[in-house]
Amino acid sequence: CHLIHYLRLSHHLIVLNYLICTFDKLKSVSSEDINITDAVFDGVEVRVFEPPAKGDERLKRSVVYIHGGGWALASARTSLYNNLCRIMAESLNAVVVSVEYRLVPEVCFPEQFHDALRATKHFLQPDVLAQYSVDPSRIAISGDSAGGNLAAAVCQQLSKDEHLTVRPKLQALIYPVLQAFDFNTPSYQQNMNMPVLPRYVMISYWIDYFNGNYELAHSLLINNHTALDVGQAHSFRGRLNWTSLLPSSFKKNYKPVIQTTGEAEIIQQIPALLDVRAVPLLAENETLQLQPKTYILTCENDVLRDDGVMYAKRLENAGVEVTLDHFHDCFHGCMIFTIWPTDFSAGVQTRNSYIKWLDENL
């Protein structure tokens, strides 16, 4: 993929996504008990999963789901996410709306955020909810990885929208990526070379999302963009102090990496590094206080572990009811790997725990 990109034949993410989708076509996932339809919500493609009506039941619960993939890969239509959303619809007897937001490199930040926000706001309209027989008081917003990032950012934006008549009851974030401020949290240091999502790959996803320059990767890796002399970062430093936000069992013996002198030009070139629509963990307390009841799933073998744990702590400090569901033996991305040949026990374990929480709280 990178050779094709180097030869300027195509962007490597386009090639990688093509390979993923080609492999995916070899798989077949049954959906005979769920009605699956494709629709367009305010210009954004979505896939809707509807379980059959049961008896005299009138209104159903609902989940708006935003898929992961580094804002660049996968799709609501791939079998992995199709299977997850189908099982959610069946298990919860809920209408699941899976958002097909546009991907890098076709678009970059903030377009993925805008797509997810537009589709969600469209669905939350009373007449649309009525069309799908959805209970307006029982709606969750959810997503995994980059989808968890978008779900958190959308939830924050919705909480500040004074014109909304319907708001989500819950948010459920699966190993979400929530900040690009510090690439040396304990989990980033501990799992820097962990398969599936090594640190350099996560930094590359951020650079692609922001349409930045790969030459900045090393400076980002050593936190030059948030050094003590970078004035734009000062006001955010207290919101991401992992020495106070993480429990000692996660901090272990790792030390903060805070450069005295860095490169303010990075923030000037990529201001989105401090834009809360891209990095929800940096939101102010006043916004966090408005968030709904929250579920956050984290995995020990994941560079993003501490993003989720810190967000849970900040929400809790802001008075939000939070469930932090941590899995010691699991890895980033595991929840979607439940179909042969990537059917892992970690995937079933995390998926069951996630669905159980939704069933008990939605």
mmCIF file of C-alpha atoms in Angstrom:
data_model
loop_
_atom_site.group_PDB
_atom_site.id
_atom_site.type_symbol
_atom_site.label_atom_id
_atom_site.label_comp_id
_atom_site.label_asym_id
_atom_site.label_seq_id
_atom_site.Cartn_x
_atom_site.Cartn_y
_atom_site.Cartn_z
ATOM 1 C CA CYS A 1 0.000 0.000 0.000
ATOM 2 C CA HIS A 2 2.758 2.428 0.944
ATOM 3 C CA LEU A 3 4.721 1.543 -2.223
ATOM 4 C CA ILE A 4 1.653 2.400 -4.335
ATOM 5 C CA HIS A 5 1.353 5.683 -2.418
ATOM 6 C CA TYR A 6 5.073 6.419 -2.876
ATOM 7 C CA LEU A 7 4.754 5.832 -6.628
ATOM 8 C CA ARG A 8 1.761 8.246 -6.579
ATOM 9 C CA LEU A 9 -0.519 5.647 -8.076
ATOM 10 C CA SER A 10 -3.040 6.110 -5.287
ATOM 11 C CA HIS A 11 -3.293 7.037 -1.610
ATOM 12 C CA HIS A 12 -2.290 4.070 0.568
ATOM 13 C CA LEU A 13 -5.494 4.359 2.634
ATOM 14 C CA ILE A 14 -7.631 4.028 -0.500
ATOM 15 C CA VAL A 15 -5.732 0.870 -1.450
ATOM 16 C CA LEU A 16 -5.958 -0.548 2.072
ATOM 17 C CA ASN A 17 -9.676 0.107 2.289
ATOM 18 C CA TYR A 18 -10.153 -1.516 -1.127
ATOM 19 C CA LEU A 19 -8.352 -4.631 0.104
ATOM 20 C CA ILE A 20 -10.449 -4.712 3.284
ATOM 21 C CA CYS A 21 -13.704 -4.410 1.349
ATOM 22 C CA THR A 22 -12.613 -6.987 -1.249
ATOM 23 C CA PHE A 23 -11.810 -9.524 1.478
ATOM 24 C CA ASP A 24 -15.057 -8.653 3.205
ATOM 25 C CA LYS A 25 -17.094 -9.582 0.132
ATOM 26 C CA LEU A 26 -16.031 -13.179 0.682
ATOM 27 C CA LYS A 27 -18.024 -13.247 3.921
ATOM 28 C CA SER A 28 -21.739 -13.717 4.326
ATOM 29 C CA VAL A 29 -23.623 -12.668 7.456
ATOM 30 C CA SER A 30 -27.219 -13.734 7.975
ATOM 31 C CA SER A 31 -29.747 -11.017 8.701
ATOM 32 C CA GLU A 32 -33.011 -12.862 8.127
ATOM 33 C CA ASP A 33 -34.571 -11.712 11.413
ATOM 34 C CA ILE A 34 -33.619 -8.052 11.017
ATOM 35 C CA ASN A 35 -34.798 -5.660 8.322
ATOM 36 C CA ILE A 36 -31.718 -3.889 6.957
ATOM 37 C CA THR A 37 -32.183 -0.820 4.766
ATOM 38 C CA ASP A 38 -29.929 1.934 3.472
ATOM 39 C CA ALA A 39 -31.070 5.537 3.746
ATOM 40 C CA VAL A 40 -29.761 9.102 3.556
ATOM 41 C CA PHE A 41 -30.058 11.362 6.615
ATOM 42 C CA ASP A 42 -29.418 15.023 5.742
ATOM 43 C CA GLY A 43 -27.029 14.066 2.946
ATOM 44 C CA VAL A 44 -25.246 11.353 4.956
ATOM 45 C CA GLU A 45 -25.608 7.668 4.111
ATOM 46 C CA VAL A 46 -26.736 5.389 6.938
ATOM 47 C CA ARG A 47 -27.673 1.742 7.337
ATOM 48 C CA VAL A 48 -30.732 1.064 9.515
ATOM 49 C CA PHE A 49 -31.296 -2.231 11.354
ATOM 50 C CA GLU A 50 -34.916 -2.790 12.451
ATOM 51 C CA PRO A 51 -36.123 -5.808 14.454
ATOM 52 C CA PRO A 52 -39.681 -7.041 13.838
ATOM 53 C CA ALA A 53 -42.501 -5.693 15.991
ATOM 54 C CA LYS A 54 -43.331 -7.809 19.043
ATOM 55 C CA GLY A 55 -46.939 -8.148 20.137
ATOM 56 C CA ASP A 56 -48.536 -4.875 21.134
ATOM 57 C CA GLU A 57 -45.163 -3.103 21.482
ATOM 58 C CA ARG A 58 -45.332 0.416 20.088
ATOM 59 C CA LEU A 59 -41.920 2.084 20.488
ATOM 60 C CA LYS A 60 -38.406 0.668 20.469
ATOM 61 C CA ARG A 61 -35.078 1.687 21.924
ATOM 62 C CA SER A 62 -32.405 2.917 19.512
ATOM 63 C CA VAL A 63 -28.631 3.197 19.109
ATOM 64 C CA VAL A 64 -26.838 5.523 16.703
ATOM 65 C CA TYR A 65 -23.587 3.676 15.961
ATOM 66 C CA ILE A 66 -20.429 5.208 14.420
ATOM 67 C CA HIS A 67 -17.825 2.741 13.158
ATOM 68 C CA GLY A 68 -14.084 2.882 13.765
ATOM 69 C CA GLY A 69 -11.142 2.650 11.398
ATOM 70 C CA GLY A 70 -8.966 5.701 12.029
ATOM 71 C CA TRP A 71 -11.463 7.976 10.228
ATOM 72 C CA ALA A 72 -10.112 6.329 7.058
ATOM 73 C CA LEU A 73 -11.017 2.641 6.930
ATOM 74 C CA ALA A 74 -13.976 0.246 7.139
ATOM 75 C CA SER A 75 -17.648 0.958 6.527
ATOM 76 C CA ALA A 76 -21.089 0.538 8.022
ATOM 77 C CA ARG A 77 -21.619 -2.009 5.248
ATOM 78 C CA THR A 78 -18.684 -4.315 5.984
ATOM 79 C CA SER A 79 -19.614 -7.659 7.508
ATOM 80 C CA LEU A 80 -17.786 -6.914 10.781
ATOM 81 C CA TYR A 81 -19.911 -3.854 11.541
ATOM 82 C CA ASN A 82 -22.985 -5.255 9.822
ATOM 83 C CA ASN A 83 -22.747 -8.260 12.142
ATOM 84 C CA LEU A 84 -22.218 -6.120 15.261
ATOM 85 C CA CYS A 85 -25.180 -3.853 14.512
ATOM 86 C CA ARG A 86 -27.416 -6.804 13.599
ATOM 87 C CA ILE A 87 -26.629 -8.535 16.894
ATOM 88 C CA MET A 88 -27.223 -5.268 18.773
ATOM 89 C CA ALA A 89 -30.607 -4.860 17.079
ATOM 90 C CA GLU A 90 -31.564 -8.453 17.905
ATOM 91 C CA SER A 91 -30.255 -8.503 21.484
ATOM 92 C CA LEU A 92 -31.674 -5.123 22.455
ATOM 93 C CA ASN A 93 -34.784 -5.267 20.275
ATOM 94 C CA ALA A 94 -33.635 -1.832 19.171
ATOM 95 C CA VAL A 95 -33.419 0.197 15.976
ATOM 96 C CA VAL A 96 -29.729 0.645 15.174
ATOM 97 C CA VAL A 97 -28.606 3.431 12.849
ATOM 98 C CA SER A 98 -25.066 2.877 11.541
ATOM 99 C CA VAL A 99 -23.517 6.049 10.117
ATOM 100 C CA GLU A 100 -21.590 5.831 6.837
ATOM 101 C CA TYR A 101 -19.514 9.000 7.220
ATOM 102 C CA ARG A 102 -17.039 9.974 4.508
ATOM 103 C CA LEU A 103 -13.446 8.832 4.952
ATOM 104 C CA VAL A 104 -9.883 10.100 4.659
ATOM 105 C CA PRO A 105 -8.481 10.916 2.113
ATOM 106 C CA GLU A 106 -11.736 11.899 0.383
ATOM 107 C CA VAL A 107 -12.346 14.362 3.209
ATOM 108 C CA CYS A 108 -10.483 15.317 6.382
ATOM 109 C CA PHE A 109 -11.413 16.931 9.690
ATOM 110 C CA PRO A 110 -13.927 18.379 10.395
ATOM 111 C CA GLU A 111 -16.018 16.696 7.685
ATOM 112 C CA GLN A 112 -16.254 13.297 9.431
ATOM 113 C CA PHE A 113 -17.515 15.107 12.542
ATOM 114 C CA HIS A 114 -20.023 17.098 10.481
ATOM 115 C CA ASP A 115 -21.315 13.937 8.778
ATOM 116 C CA ALA A 116 -21.840 12.148 12.086
ATOM 117 C CA LEU A 117 -23.479 15.213 13.636
ATOM 118 C CA ARG A 118 -25.825 15.828 10.685
ATOM 119 C CA ALA A 119 -26.959 12.207 10.517
ATOM 120 C CA THR A 120 -27.565 12.069 14.273
ATOM 121 C CA LYS A 121 -29.469 15.355 14.433
ATOM 122 C CA HIS A 122 -31.624 14.257 11.510
ATOM 123 C CA PHE A 123 -32.488 11.003 13.271
ATOM 124 C CA LEU A 124 -33.334 12.847 16.500
ATOM 125 C CA GLN A 125 -36.126 14.795 14.795
ATOM 126 C CA PRO A 126 -39.478 13.710 16.278
ATOM 127 C CA ASP A 127 -41.020 12.899 12.892
ATOM 128 C CA VAL A 128 -38.053 10.699 11.898
ATOM 129 C CA LEU A 129 -38.138 8.869 15.217
ATOM 130 C CA ALA A 130 -41.864 8.305 14.718
ATOM 131 C CA GLN A 131 -41.188 6.907 11.240
ATOM 132 C CA TYR A 132 -38.951 4.240 12.784
ATOM 133 C CA SER A 133 -41.161 3.762 15.878
ATOM 134 C CA VAL A 134 -38.389 4.869 18.230
ATOM 135 C CA ASP A 135 -38.919 6.028 21.814
ATOM 136 C CA PRO A 136 -37.404 9.568 22.001
ATOM 137 C CA SER A 137 -36.410 9.022 25.632
ATOM 138 C CA ARG A 138 -34.369 5.854 24.970
ATOM 139 C CA ILE A 139 -31.650 6.682 22.454
ATOM 140 C CA ALA A 140 -27.919 6.027 22.812
ATOM 141 C CA ILE A 141 -24.979 7.331 20.799
ATOM 142 C CA SER A 142 -22.109 4.876 20.465
ATOM 143 C CA GLY A 143 -18.965 4.090 18.506
ATOM 144 C CA ASP A 144 -15.625 2.324 18.631
ATOM 145 C CA SER A 145 -12.115 3.752 18.270
ATOM 146 C CA ALA A 146 -12.338 6.688 15.810
ATOM 147 C CA GLY A 147 -16.096 6.142 15.896
ATOM 148 C CA GLY A 148 -15.918 6.553 19.665
ATOM 149 C CA ASN A 149 -14.125 9.831 19.066
ATOM 150 C CA LEU A 150 -16.921 11.003 16.772
ATOM 151 C CA ALA A 151 -19.620 9.758 19.146
ATOM 152 C CA ALA A 152 -18.107 11.675 22.081
ATOM 153 C CA ALA A 153 -17.663 14.834 19.991
ATOM 154 C CA VAL A 154 -21.224 14.619 18.636
ATOM 155 C CA CYS A 155 -22.604 14.063 22.130
ATOM 156 C CA GLN A 156 -20.770 17.140 23.389
ATOM 157 C CA GLN A 157 -22.089 19.227 20.514
ATOM 158 C CA LEU A 158 -25.668 18.012 20.996
ATOM 159 C CA SER A 159 -25.510 18.833 24.698
ATOM 160 C CA LYS A 160 -24.871 22.492 23.845
ATOM 161 C CA ASP A 161 -27.580 22.752 21.161
ATOM 162 C CA GLU A 162 -30.432 24.731 22.729
ATOM 163 C CA HIS A 163 -32.776 23.998 19.822
ATOM 164 C CA LEU A 164 -32.854 20.210 20.238
ATOM 165 C CA THR A 165 -36.087 18.757 21.581
ATOM 166 C CA VAL A 166 -34.723 15.193 21.778
ATOM 167 C CA ARG A 167 -31.386 14.349 23.377
ATOM 168 C CA PRO A 168 -29.550 11.049 23.823
ATOM 169 C CA LYS A 169 -30.121 9.203 27.064
ATOM 170 C CA LEU A 170 -26.715 7.485 26.983
ATOM 171 C CA GLN A 171 -23.337 7.472 25.295
ATOM 172 C CA ALA A 172 -21.291 4.276 24.994
ATOM 173 C CA LEU A 173 -17.676 4.601 23.852
ATOM 174 C CA ILE A 174 -15.593 1.571 22.878
ATOM 175 C CA TYR A 175 -11.800 2.037 23.261
ATOM 176 C CA PRO A 176 -12.241 5.631 22.022
ATOM 177 C CA VAL A 177 -9.439 7.842 20.714
ATOM 178 C CA LEU A 178 -9.956 11.151 22.491
ATOM 179 C CA GLN A 179 -6.796 13.248 22.461
ATOM 180 C CA ALA A 180 -3.708 14.154 20.421
ATOM 181 C CA PHE A 181 -2.140 16.240 23.204
ATOM 182 C CA ASP A 182 0.110 13.608 24.785
ATOM 183 C CA PHE A 183 1.481 10.599 22.915
ATOM 184 C CA ASN A 184 3.393 9.467 25.988
ATOM 185 C CA THR A 185 0.665 8.528 28.432
ATOM 186 C CA PRO A 186 1.466 5.265 30.266
ATOM 187 C CA SER A 187 -0.610 3.232 27.806
ATOM 188 C CA TYR A 188 1.117 4.864 24.830
ATOM 189 C CA GLN A 189 4.484 4.005 26.382
ATOM 190 C CA GLN A 190 3.483 0.507 27.491
ATOM 191 C CA ASN A 191 1.864 -0.483 24.174
ATOM 192 C CA MET A 192 3.926 1.550 21.719
ATOM 193 C CA ASN A 193 4.708 -1.536 19.621
ATOM 194 C CA MET A 194 1.491 -3.468 20.267
ATOM 195 C CA PRO A 195 0.032 -5.112 17.120
ATOM 196 C CA VAL A 196 -3.212 -3.799 15.607
ATOM 197 C CA LEU A 197 -2.517 -0.218 16.742
ATOM 198 C CA PRO A 198 1.140 0.681 17.462
ATOM 199 C CA ARG A 199 1.814 4.270 18.517
ATOM 200 C CA TYR A 200 3.283 5.357 15.179
ATOM 201 C CA VAL A 201 0.185 4.080 13.360
ATOM 202 C CA MET A 202 -2.126 6.072 15.663
ATOM 203 C CA ILE A 203 -0.032 9.197 15.074
ATOM 204 C CA SER A 204 -0.256 8.567 11.318
ATOM 205 C CA TYR A 205 -4.056 8.332 11.575
ATOM 206 C CA TRP A 206 -4.109 11.698 13.358
ATOM 207 C CA ILE A 207 -1.900 13.284 10.690
ATOM 208 C CA ASP A 208 -4.118 11.916 7.921
ATOM 209 C CA TYR A 209 -7.283 13.056 9.720
ATOM 210 C CA PHE A 210 -5.894 16.585 9.953
ATOM 211 C CA ASN A 211 -4.402 16.489 6.436
ATOM 212 C CA GLY A 212 -1.016 17.213 8.006
ATOM 213 C CA ASN A 213 2.560 16.497 7.010
ATOM 214 C CA TYR A 214 4.145 13.139 7.894
ATOM 215 C CA GLU A 215 7.375 14.987 8.607
ATOM 216 C CA LEU A 216 5.768 16.146 11.855
ATOM 217 C CA ALA A 217 5.337 12.586 13.141
ATOM 218 C CA HIS A 218 8.534 12.466 15.223
ATOM 219 C CA SER A 219 7.874 15.856 16.806
ATOM 220 C CA LEU A 220 4.367 14.735 17.747
ATOM 221 C CA LEU A 221 5.694 11.478 19.155
ATOM 222 C CA ILE A 222 7.935 13.302 21.642
ATOM 223 C CA ASN A 223 5.235 15.900 22.490
ATOM 224 C CA ASN A 224 7.016 18.861 20.929
ATOM 225 C CA HIS A 225 3.613 20.266 19.954
ATOM 226 C CA THR A 226 2.610 20.685 23.609
ATOM 227 C CA ALA A 227 5.934 21.742 25.120
ATOM 228 C CA LEU A 228 5.951 24.200 28.021
ATOM 229 C CA ASP A 229 6.817 27.096 25.715
ATOM 230 C CA VAL A 230 3.855 26.426 23.383
ATOM 231 C CA GLY A 231 1.420 29.051 24.661
ATOM 232 C CA GLN A 232 -1.652 27.661 22.910
ATOM 233 C CA ALA A 233 -1.367 24.447 24.916
ATOM 234 C CA HIS A 234 -1.197 26.043 28.386
ATOM 235 C CA SER A 235 -4.930 26.283 29.021
ATOM 236 C CA PHE A 236 -5.417 22.610 28.141
ATOM 237 C CA ARG A 237 -2.606 21.164 30.237
ATOM 238 C CA GLY A 238 -4.687 20.797 33.397
ATOM 239 C CA ARG A 239 -7.424 18.946 31.499
ATOM 240 C CA LEU A 240 -5.054 16.164 30.525
ATOM 241 C CA ASN A 241 -2.817 15.618 33.532
ATOM 242 C CA TRP A 242 -2.603 11.844 33.607
ATOM 243 C CA THR A 243 -0.629 11.879 36.855
ATOM 244 C CA SER A 244 -3.852 12.912 38.609
ATOM 245 C CA LEU A 245 -6.453 11.342 36.293
ATOM 246 C CA LEU A 246 -5.105 7.772 36.179
ATOM 247 C CA PRO A 247 -5.098 5.226 39.010
ATOM 248 C CA SER A 248 -1.703 4.065 40.248
ATOM 249 C CA SER A 249 -2.260 0.626 38.692
ATOM 250 C CA PHE A 250 -2.178 2.294 35.269
ATOM 251 C CA LYS A 251 0.534 4.868 35.959
ATOM 252 C CA LYS A 252 2.976 2.190 37.177
ATOM 253 C CA ASN A 253 6.499 3.622 36.959
ATOM 254 C CA TYR A 254 5.996 5.666 33.798
ATOM 255 C CA LYS A 255 7.053 9.310 33.797
ATOM 256 C CA PRO A 256 5.411 12.236 31.959
ATOM 257 C CA VAL A 257 7.157 13.435 28.810
ATOM 258 C CA ILE A 258 6.931 17.225 28.904
ATOM 259 C CA GLN A 259 9.336 19.112 26.696
ATOM 260 C CA THR A 260 10.654 22.454 27.950
ATOM 261 C CA THR A 261 11.183 23.789 24.448
ATOM 262 C CA GLY A 262 9.113 22.562 21.524
ATOM 263 C CA GLU A 263 7.629 23.619 18.202
ATOM 264 C CA ALA A 264 4.718 26.053 18.378
ATOM 265 C CA GLU A 265 4.615 25.962 14.572
ATOM 266 C CA ILE A 266 2.982 22.517 14.728
ATOM 267 C CA ILE A 267 -0.097 23.930 16.452
ATOM 268 C CA GLN A 268 -0.096 26.830 14.022
ATOM 269 C CA GLN A 269 -0.014 24.428 11.075
ATOM 270 C CA ILE A 270 -2.542 22.009 12.620
ATOM 271 C CA PRO A 271 -4.770 23.977 15.011
ATOM 272 C CA ALA A 272 -7.199 21.029 15.085
ATOM 273 C CA LEU A 273 -4.788 19.312 17.498
ATOM 274 C CA LEU A 274 -6.466 21.448 20.182
ATOM 275 C CA ASP A 275 -9.978 21.555 18.688
ATOM 276 C CA VAL A 276 -12.410 19.810 21.060
ATOM 277 C CA ARG A 277 -14.469 18.597 18.092
ATOM 278 C CA ALA A 278 -11.433 16.424 17.270
ATOM 279 C CA VAL A 279 -10.116 15.871 20.811
ATOM 280 C CA PRO A 280 -13.155 15.601 23.140
ATOM 281 C CA LEU A 281 -10.987 14.853 26.178
ATOM 282 C CA LEU A 282 -9.888 18.513 26.175
ATOM 283 C CA ALA A 283 -13.429 19.866 26.546
ATOM 284 C CA GLU A 284 -14.085 22.297 29.393
ATOM 285 C CA ASN A 285 -15.832 21.120 32.560
ATOM 286 C CA GLU A 286 -18.977 23.081 31.712
ATOM 287 C CA THR A 287 -19.442 20.897 28.631
ATOM 288 C CA LEU A 288 -18.660 17.665 30.456
ATOM 289 C CA GLN A 289 -21.328 18.437 33.063
ATOM 290 C CA LEU A 290 -23.945 18.285 30.284
ATOM 291 C CA GLN A 291 -23.052 14.775 29.111
ATOM 292 C CA PRO A 292 -25.482 11.862 29.535
ATOM 293 C CA LYS A 293 -24.884 8.689 31.503
ATOM 294 C CA THR A 294 -21.768 7.130 30.005
ATOM 295 C CA TYR A 295 -20.199 3.723 29.366
ATOM 296 C CA ILE A 296 -16.519 3.504 28.384
ATOM 297 C CA LEU A 297 -14.837 0.227 27.444
ATOM 298 C CA THR A 298 -11.029 0.055 27.568
ATOM 299 C CA CYS A 299 -8.457 -2.658 26.905
ATOM 300 C CA GLU A 300 -5.130 -3.126 28.662
ATOM 301 C CA ASN A 301 -3.196 -3.909 25.472
ATOM 302 C CA ASP A 302 -4.090 -0.674 23.724
ATOM 303 C CA VAL A 303 -2.322 2.672 23.312
ATOM 304 C CA LEU A 304 -5.750 4.326 23.729
ATOM 305 C CA ARG A 305 -6.462 2.761 27.127
ATOM 306 C CA ASP A 306 -5.650 5.935 29.049
ATOM 307 C CA ASP A 307 -7.709 8.167 26.730
ATOM 308 C CA GLY A 308 -10.829 6.315 27.851
ATOM 309 C CA VAL A 309 -9.825 6.086 31.518
ATOM 310 C CA MET A 310 -9.034 9.817 31.715
ATOM 311 C CA TYR A 311 -12.310 10.749 30.030
ATOM 312 C CA ALA A 312 -14.193 8.556 32.490
ATOM 313 C CA LYS A 313 -12.476 10.317 35.396
ATOM 314 C CA ARG A 314 -13.094 13.801 34.015
ATOM 315 C CA LEU A 315 -16.773 13.005 33.413
ATOM 316 C CA GLU A 316 -17.067 11.533 36.897
ATOM 317 C CA ASN A 317 -15.447 14.658 38.375
ATOM 318 C CA ALA A 318 -18.017 16.716 36.460
ATOM 319 C CA GLY A 319 -20.878 14.818 38.083
ATOM 320 C CA VAL A 320 -21.730 12.406 35.246
ATOM 321 C CA GLU A 321 -22.605 8.787 36.060
ATOM 322 C CA VAL A 322 -19.923 6.673 34.386
ATOM 323 C CA THR A 323 -19.267 2.950 33.991
ATOM 324 C CA LEU A 324 -15.646 2.157 33.128
ATOM 325 C CA ASP A 325 -15.480 -1.395 31.793
ATOM 326 C CA HIS A 326 -11.799 -2.396 31.626
ATOM 327 C CA PHE A 327 -10.559 -5.673 30.123
ATOM 328 C CA HIS A 328 -7.096 -6.757 31.247
ATOM 329 C CA ASP A 329 -6.476 -9.378 28.544
ATOM 330 C CA CYS A 330 -8.006 -7.640 25.518
ATOM 331 C CA PHE A 331 -6.636 -5.525 22.673
ATOM 332 C CA HIS A 332 -7.679 -2.580 20.527
ATOM 333 C CA GLY A 333 -10.379 -3.385 17.997
ATOM 334 C CA CYS A 334 -11.236 -6.767 19.487
ATOM 335 C CA MET A 335 -14.997 -6.224 19.783
ATOM 336 C CA ILE A 336 -15.674 -6.500 16.050
ATOM 337 C CA PHE A 337 -13.619 -9.670 15.638
ATOM 338 C CA THR A 338 -16.332 -12.261 16.178
ATOM 339 C CA ILE A 339 -16.613 -13.722 12.660
ATOM 340 C CA TRP A 340 -14.433 -16.546 11.302
ATOM 341 C CA PRO A 341 -11.486 -16.484 10.702
ATOM 342 C CA THR A 342 -11.069 -13.637 13.220
ATOM 343 C CA ASP A 343 -13.502 -14.929 15.818
ATOM 344 C CA PHE A 344 -11.716 -14.208 19.101
ATOM 345 C CA SER A 345 -13.014 -14.864 22.611
ATOM 346 C CA ALA A 346 -11.967 -11.286 23.463
ATOM 347 C CA GLY A 347 -14.421 -10.026 20.853
ATOM 348 C CA VAL A 348 -17.352 -12.017 22.227
ATOM 349 C CA GLN A 349 -16.452 -11.113 25.816
ATOM 350 C CA THR A 350 -16.297 -7.358 25.207
ATOM 351 C CA ARG A 351 -19.330 -7.318 22.919
ATOM 352 C CA ASN A 352 -21.463 -9.186 25.449
ATOM 353 C CA SER A 353 -20.446 -6.838 28.262
ATOM 354 C CA TYR A 354 -21.190 -3.776 26.127
ATOM 355 C CA ILE A 355 -24.606 -5.056 25.022
ATOM 356 C CA LYS A 356 -25.466 -6.106 28.587
ATOM 357 C CA TRP A 357 -24.811 -2.543 29.834
ATOM 358 C CA LEU A 358 -26.946 -1.081 27.059
ATOM 359 C CA ASP A 359 -29.742 -3.531 27.807
ATOM 360 C CA GLU A 360 -29.726 -2.623 31.500
ATOM 361 C CA ASN A 361 -29.495 1.139 31.030
ATOM 362 C CA LEU A 362 -31.171 2.103 27.748
#
